[in-house]
PDB file of C-alpha atoms in Angstrom:
ATOM      1  CA  UNK J   1     158.167 -12.752 175.725  1.00 56.00           C
ATOM      2  CA  UNK J   2     160.452 -15.503 176.929  1.00 67.00           C
ATOM      3  CA  UNK J   3     157.701 -18.120 176.851  1.00 73.00           C
ATOM      4  CA  UNK J   4     156.389 -17.098 173.414  1.00 73.00           C
ATOM      5  CA  UNK J   5     158.419 -19.759 171.597  1.00 75.00           C
ATOM      6  CA  UNK J   6     157.111 -22.619 173.727  1.00 76.00           C
ATOM      7  CA  UNK J   7     153.510 -22.003 172.604  1.00 81.00           C
ATOM      8  CA  UNK J   8     152.515 -24.516 169.941  1.00 79.00           C
ATOM      9  CA  UNK J   9     149.090 -23.230 168.804  1.00 84.00           C
ATOM     10  CA  UNK J  10     149.306 -20.364 166.252  1.00 89.00           C
ATOM     11  CA  UNK J  11     146.099 -18.707 167.504  1.00 90.00           C
ATOM     12  CA  UNK J  12     147.282 -18.814 171.120  1.00 87.00           C
ATOM     13  CA  UNK J  13     150.665 -17.535 170.006  1.00 89.00           C
ATOM     14  CA  UNK J  14     149.016 -14.577 168.233  1.00 92.00           C
ATOM     15  CA  UNK J  15     146.830 -13.747 171.239  1.00 93.00           C
ATOM     16  CA  UNK J  16     149.874 -13.998 173.504  1.00 93.00           C
ATOM     17  CA  UNK J  17     151.833 -11.596 171.311  1.00 92.00           C
ATOM     18  CA  UNK J  18     148.989  -9.044 171.131  1.00 94.00           C
ATOM     19  CA  UNK J  19     148.417  -9.160 174.891  1.00 95.00           C
ATOM     20  CA  UNK J  20     152.112  -8.666 175.615  1.00 95.00           C
ATOM     21  CA  UNK J  21     152.279  -5.688 173.256  1.00 95.00           C
ATOM     22  CA  UNK J  22     149.164  -4.092 174.786  1.00 96.00           C
ATOM     23  CA  UNK J  23     150.318  -4.524 178.367  1.00 96.00           C
ATOM     24  CA  UNK J  24     153.793  -3.214 177.575  1.00 95.00           C
ATOM     25  CA  UNK J  25     152.384  -0.137 175.812  1.00 97.00           C
ATOM     26  CA  UNK J  26     150.115   0.626 178.769  1.00 97.00           C
ATOM     27  CA  UNK J  27     153.000   0.010 181.179  1.00 96.00           C
ATOM     28  CA  UNK J  28     155.388   2.260 179.248  1.00 97.00           C
ATOM     29  CA  UNK J  29     152.838   5.053 178.951  1.00 97.00           C
ATOM     30  CA  UNK J  30     152.159   4.979 182.690  1.00 97.00           C
ATOM     31  CA  UNK J  31     155.839   4.636 183.618  1.00 97.00           C
ATOM     32  CA  UNK J  32     156.729   7.642 181.467  1.00 97.00           C
ATOM     33  CA  UNK J  33     153.689   9.774 182.360  1.00 97.00           C
ATOM     34  CA  UNK J  34     154.098   9.514 186.133  1.00 96.00           C
ATOM     35  CA  UNK J  35     157.585  11.074 186.404  1.00 96.00           C
ATOM     36  CA  UNK J  36     156.646  13.722 183.842  1.00 96.00           C
ATOM     37  CA  UNK J  37     153.566  14.692 185.853  1.00 95.00           C
ATOM     38  CA  UNK J  38     155.631  14.813 189.045  1.00 93.00           C
ATOM     39  CA  UNK J  39     158.312  16.986 187.417  1.00 94.00           C
ATOM     40  CA  UNK J  40     155.595  19.252 186.017  1.00 92.00           C
ATOM     41  CA  UNK J  41     154.062  19.611 189.461  1.00 91.00           C
ATOM     42  CA  UNK J  42     157.422  20.316 191.125  1.00 91.00           C
ATOM     43  CA  UNK J  43     158.317  22.961 188.547  1.00 92.00           C
ATOM     44  CA  UNK J  44     154.948  24.673 188.889  1.00 90.00           C
ATOM     45  CA  UNK J  45     154.776  24.506 192.672  1.00 89.00           C
ATOM     46  CA  UNK J  46     158.370  25.189 193.765  1.00 90.00           C
ATOM     47  CA  UNK J  47     159.938  27.111 190.910  1.00 91.00           C
ATOM     48  CA  UNK J  48     157.037  29.102 189.464  1.00 91.00           C
ATOM     49  CA  UNK J  49     155.132  29.227 192.797  1.00 89.00           C
ATOM     50  CA  UNK J  50     151.887  28.363 190.994  1.00 88.00           C
ATOM     51  CA  UNK J  51     149.965  25.488 192.560  1.00 79.00           C
ATOM     52  CA  UNK J  52     148.158  23.182 190.188  1.00 82.00           C
ATOM     53  CA  UNK J  53     145.057  21.501 191.512  1.00 86.00           C
ATOM     54  CA  UNK J  54     144.273  17.917 190.573  1.00 89.00           C
ATOM     55  CA  UNK J  55     147.750  16.608 189.776  1.00 91.00           C
ATOM     56  CA  UNK J  56     147.637  14.009 192.550  1.00 90.00           C
ATOM     57  CA  UNK J  57     144.208  12.980 191.348  1.00 93.00           C
ATOM     58  CA  UNK J  58     145.512  12.483 187.802  1.00 94.00           C
ATOM     59  CA  UNK J  59     148.516  10.539 189.078  1.00 95.00           C
ATOM     60  CA  UNK J  60     146.216   8.079 190.852  1.00 95.00           C
ATOM     61  CA  UNK J  61     144.867   6.848 187.517  1.00 97.00           C
ATOM     62  CA  UNK J  62     148.352   6.236 186.130  1.00 97.00           C
ATOM     63  CA  UNK J  63     149.491   4.604 189.374  1.00 97.00           C
ATOM     64  CA  UNK J  64     146.698   2.036 189.492  1.00 97.00           C
ATOM     65  CA  UNK J  65     147.114   1.175 185.800  1.00 97.00           C
ATOM     66  CA  UNK J  66     150.881   0.819 186.269  1.00 97.00           C
ATOM     67  CA  UNK J  67     150.353  -1.388 189.320  1.00 96.00           C
ATOM     68  CA  UNK J  68     147.942  -3.737 187.548  1.00 97.00           C
ATOM     69  CA  UNK J  69     150.005  -3.882 184.345  1.00 96.00           C
ATOM     70  CA  UNK J  70     153.092  -4.526 186.465  1.00 95.00           C
ATOM     71  CA  UNK J  71     151.304  -7.519 187.972  1.00 94.00           C
ATOM     72  CA  UNK J  72     150.334  -8.715 184.494  1.00 95.00           C
ATOM     73  CA  UNK J  73     153.893  -8.297 183.220  1.00 95.00           C
ATOM     74  CA  UNK J  74     155.214 -10.223 186.231  1.00 94.00           C
ATOM     75  CA  UNK J  75     152.677 -12.942 185.469  1.00 94.00           C
ATOM     76  CA  UNK J  76     153.778 -13.055 181.835  1.00 93.00           C
ATOM     77  CA  UNK J  77     157.464 -13.222 182.747  1.00 92.00           C
ATOM     78  CA  UNK J  78     156.728 -15.636 185.605  1.00 90.00           C
ATOM     79  CA  UNK J  79     158.647 -13.433 187.978  1.00 89.00           C
ATOM     80  CA  UNK J  80     155.846 -12.958 190.478  1.00 81.00           C
ATOM     81  CA  UNK J  81     156.557 -13.566 194.133  1.00 81.00           C
ATOM     82  CA  UNK J  82     156.224 -17.169 195.235  1.00 81.00           C
ATOM     83  CA  UNK J  83     156.663 -18.831 198.560  1.00 79.00           C
ATOM     84  CA  UNK J  84     158.183 -22.094 197.405  1.00 79.00           C
ATOM     85  CA  UNK J  85     158.507 -23.799 200.768  1.00 83.00           C
ATOM     86  CA  UNK J  86     156.834 -27.013 199.614  1.00 80.00           C
ATOM     87  CA  UNK J  87     159.149 -27.311 196.630  1.00 80.00           C
ATOM     88  CA  UNK J  88     162.058 -27.591 199.078  1.00 81.00           C
ATOM     89  CA  UNK J  89     160.587 -30.800 200.494  1.00 88.00           C
ATOM     90  CA  UNK J  90     159.372 -32.367 197.259  1.00 89.00           C
ATOM     91  CA  UNK J  91     162.155 -34.482 195.800  1.00 87.00           C
ATOM     92  CA  UNK J  92     160.549 -36.586 193.054  1.00 91.00           C
ATOM     93  CA  UNK J  93     160.271 -35.018 189.618  1.00 91.00           C
ATOM     94  CA  UNK J  94     156.777 -36.431 189.096  1.00 93.00           C
ATOM     95  CA  UNK J  95     155.601 -34.960 192.405  1.00 93.00           C
ATOM     96  CA  UNK J  96     156.999 -31.548 191.453  1.00 93.00           C
ATOM     97  CA  UNK J  97     155.136 -31.702 188.127  1.00 94.00           C
ATOM     98  CA  UNK J  98     151.890 -32.601 189.915  1.00 95.00           C
ATOM     99  CA  UNK J  99     152.454 -29.791 192.410  1.00 94.00           C
ATOM    100  CA  UNK J 100     153.010 -27.306 189.556  1.00 94.00           C
ATOM    101  CA  UNK J 101     149.779 -28.439 187.880  1.00 96.00           C
ATOM    102  CA  UNK J 102     147.774 -28.117 191.098  1.00 95.00           C
ATOM    103  CA  UNK J 103     149.339 -24.720 191.784  1.00 94.00           C
ATOM    104  CA  UNK J 104     148.436 -23.590 188.252  1.00 95.00           C
ATOM    105  CA  UNK J 105     144.845 -24.803 188.587  1.00 97.00           C
ATOM    106  CA  UNK J 106     144.416 -23.047 191.936  1.00 96.00           C
ATOM    107  CA  UNK J 107     145.975 -19.864 190.566  1.00 95.00           C
ATOM    108  CA  UNK J 108     143.672 -19.921 187.544  1.00 97.00           C
ATOM    109  CA  UNK J 109     140.567 -20.512 189.670  1.00 98.00           C
ATOM    110  CA  UNK J 110     141.468 -17.709 192.096  1.00 97.00           C
ATOM    111  CA  UNK J 111     142.331 -15.347 189.245  1.00 97.00           C
ATOM    112  CA  UNK J 112     139.027 -16.134 187.486  1.00 98.00           C
ATOM    113  CA  UNK J 113     137.136 -15.535 190.725  1.00 98.00           C
ATOM    114  CA  UNK J 114     138.872 -12.190 191.271  1.00 98.00           C
ATOM    115  CA  UNK J 115     138.303 -11.222 187.616  1.00 97.00           C
ATOM    116  CA  UNK J 116     134.601 -12.002 188.048  1.00 98.00           C
ATOM    117  CA  UNK J 117     134.384  -9.640 191.025  1.00 98.00           C
ATOM    118  CA  UNK J 118     136.505  -7.010 189.272  1.00 97.00           C
ATOM    119  CA  UNK J 119     134.154  -7.173 186.282  1.00 97.00           C
ATOM    120  CA  UNK J 120     131.177  -6.741 188.613  1.00 97.00           C
ATOM    121  CA  UNK J 121     132.887  -3.729 190.170  1.00 96.00           C
ATOM    122  CA  UNK J 122     133.658  -2.313 186.720  1.00 96.00           C
ATOM    123  CA  UNK J 123     129.994  -2.681 185.681  1.00 96.00           C
ATOM    124  CA  UNK J 124     128.870  -1.031 188.903  1.00 96.00           C
ATOM    125  CA  UNK J 125     131.339   1.825 188.472  1.00 94.00           C
ATOM    126  CA  UNK J 126     130.441   2.309 184.818  1.00 95.00           C
ATOM    127  CA  UNK J 127     126.721   2.349 185.632  1.00 95.00           C
ATOM    128  CA  UNK J 128     127.172   4.764 188.517  1.00 95.00           C
ATOM    129  CA  UNK J 129     129.412   7.044 186.428  1.00 93.00           C
ATOM    130  CA  UNK J 130     131.071   8.667 189.407  1.00 94.00           C
ATOM    131  CA  UNK J 131     133.805  11.159 188.618  1.00 95.00           C
ATOM    132  CA  UNK J 132     136.922  12.385 190.368  1.00 94.00           C
ATOM    133  CA  UNK J 133     136.518  15.450 192.569  1.00 93.00           C
ATOM    134  CA  UNK J 134     138.654  18.061 190.836  1.00 93.00           C
ATOM    135  CA  UNK J 135     139.230  16.970 187.231  1.00 94.00           C
ATOM    136  CA  UNK J 136     135.902  15.123 186.865  1.00 95.00           C
ATOM    137  CA  UNK J 137     137.541  12.117 185.214  1.00 96.00           C
ATOM    138  CA  UNK J 138     135.193   9.125 185.191  1.00 96.00           C
ATOM    139  CA  UNK J 139     136.361   6.795 187.948  1.00 95.00           C
ATOM    140  CA  UNK J 140     135.661   3.666 185.900  1.00 95.00           C
ATOM    141  CA  UNK J 141     138.775   4.513 183.856  1.00 96.00           C
ATOM    142  CA  UNK J 142     140.958   3.742 186.859  1.00 95.00           C
ATOM    143  CA  UNK J 143     138.723   1.048 188.303  1.00 94.00           C
ATOM    144  CA  UNK J 144     138.650  -0.880 185.014  1.00 96.00           C
ATOM    145  CA  UNK J 145     142.385  -1.519 185.389  1.00 97.00           C
ATOM    146  CA  UNK J 146     141.657  -4.201 187.980  1.00 97.00           C
ATOM    147  CA  UNK J 147     139.468  -6.195 185.601  1.00 97.00           C
ATOM    148  CA  UNK J 148     141.774  -5.762 182.607  1.00 97.00           C
ATOM    149  CA  UNK J 149     144.893  -6.537 184.636  1.00 97.00           C
ATOM    150  CA  UNK J 150     143.301  -9.688 186.050  1.00 97.00           C
ATOM    151  CA  UNK J 151     142.253 -10.807 182.558  1.00 97.00           C
ATOM    152  CA  UNK J 152     145.885 -10.479 181.455  1.00 97.00           C
ATOM    153  CA  UNK J 153     147.067 -12.375 184.544  1.00 96.00           C
ATOM    154  CA  UNK J 154     144.449 -15.075 184.009  1.00 97.00           C
ATOM    155  CA  UNK J 155     145.550 -15.568 180.399  1.00 96.00           C
ATOM    156  CA  UNK J 156     149.227 -15.887 181.297  1.00 95.00           C
ATOM    157  CA  UNK J 157     148.361 -18.213 184.175  1.00 95.00           C
ATOM    158  CA  UNK J 158     146.418 -20.407 181.737  1.00 94.00           C
ATOM    159  CA  UNK J 159     149.406 -20.501 179.368  1.00 93.00           C
ATOM    160  CA  UNK J 160     151.657 -21.486 182.280  1.00 94.00           C
ATOM    161  CA  UNK J 161     149.172 -24.177 183.337  1.00 95.00           C
ATOM    162  CA  UNK J 162     149.113 -25.623 179.817  1.00 93.00           C
ATOM    163  CA  UNK J 163     152.908 -25.820 179.880  1.00 93.00           C
ATOM    164  CA  UNK J 164     152.855 -27.447 183.334  1.00 94.00           C
ATOM    165  CA  UNK J 165     150.362 -30.059 182.148  1.00 96.00           C
ATOM    166  CA  UNK J 166     152.484 -30.669 179.041  1.00 93.00           C
ATOM    167  CA  UNK J 167     155.572 -31.144 181.258  1.00 94.00           C
ATOM    168  CA  UNK J 168     153.658 -33.559 183.495  1.00 95.00           C
ATOM    169  CA  UNK J 169     152.528 -35.630 180.495  1.00 95.00           C
ATOM    170  CA  UNK J 170     156.121 -35.747 179.227  1.00 94.00           C
ATOM    171  CA  UNK J 171     157.256 -36.859 182.679  1.00 92.00           C
ATOM    172  CA  UNK J 172     154.637 -39.637 182.653  1.00 91.00           C
ATOM    173  CA  UNK J 173     155.672 -40.799 179.208  1.00 88.00           C
ATOM    174  CA  UNK J 174     159.320 -40.766 180.295  1.00 81.00           C
ATOM    175  CA  UNK J 175     158.461 -42.875 183.367  1.00 71.00           C
ATOM    176  CA  UNK J 176     156.601 -45.396 181.225  1.00 70.00           C
ATOM    177  CA  UNK J 177     159.634 -45.809 178.961  1.00 61.00           C
ATOM    178  CA  UNK J 178     161.870 -46.873 181.858  1.00 57.00           C
TER     179      UNK J 178
END
């Protein structure tokens, strides 16, 4: 929650806080459940010589949720992978601010587009109500992680874009004062 303090609007600050708490809880649950399930499977299979069917199937649900929440957490912390080649060639502060704004707008548009398709997929999956083979867990539980994760990422991208626009406006005001 490093960027929590820079948010000016109380409503946005509250939403930010709730979203961070939710994604961290989901991330912690998945990060704790996965090793426990693996240890449980190893103990049953190799020590007690009793195979347990469906463990890999159960792990898949935790893995996909952990993956999507990991992406959302990286988006919130702004530690996602970037290829900043253009920033090496941009020297002017104003140009860097413009580049950051354009990058934020493109990221938000792409994230919204992907969230739209993930929502469509979630609706399709929910309507179809397919289940996993062995444990008969509804597949939409795992498939919904894409939509929810992208919503989190889209929110944090929007917060970053607002900050980039605010920095650009400050840069413009600073240039006018010179």
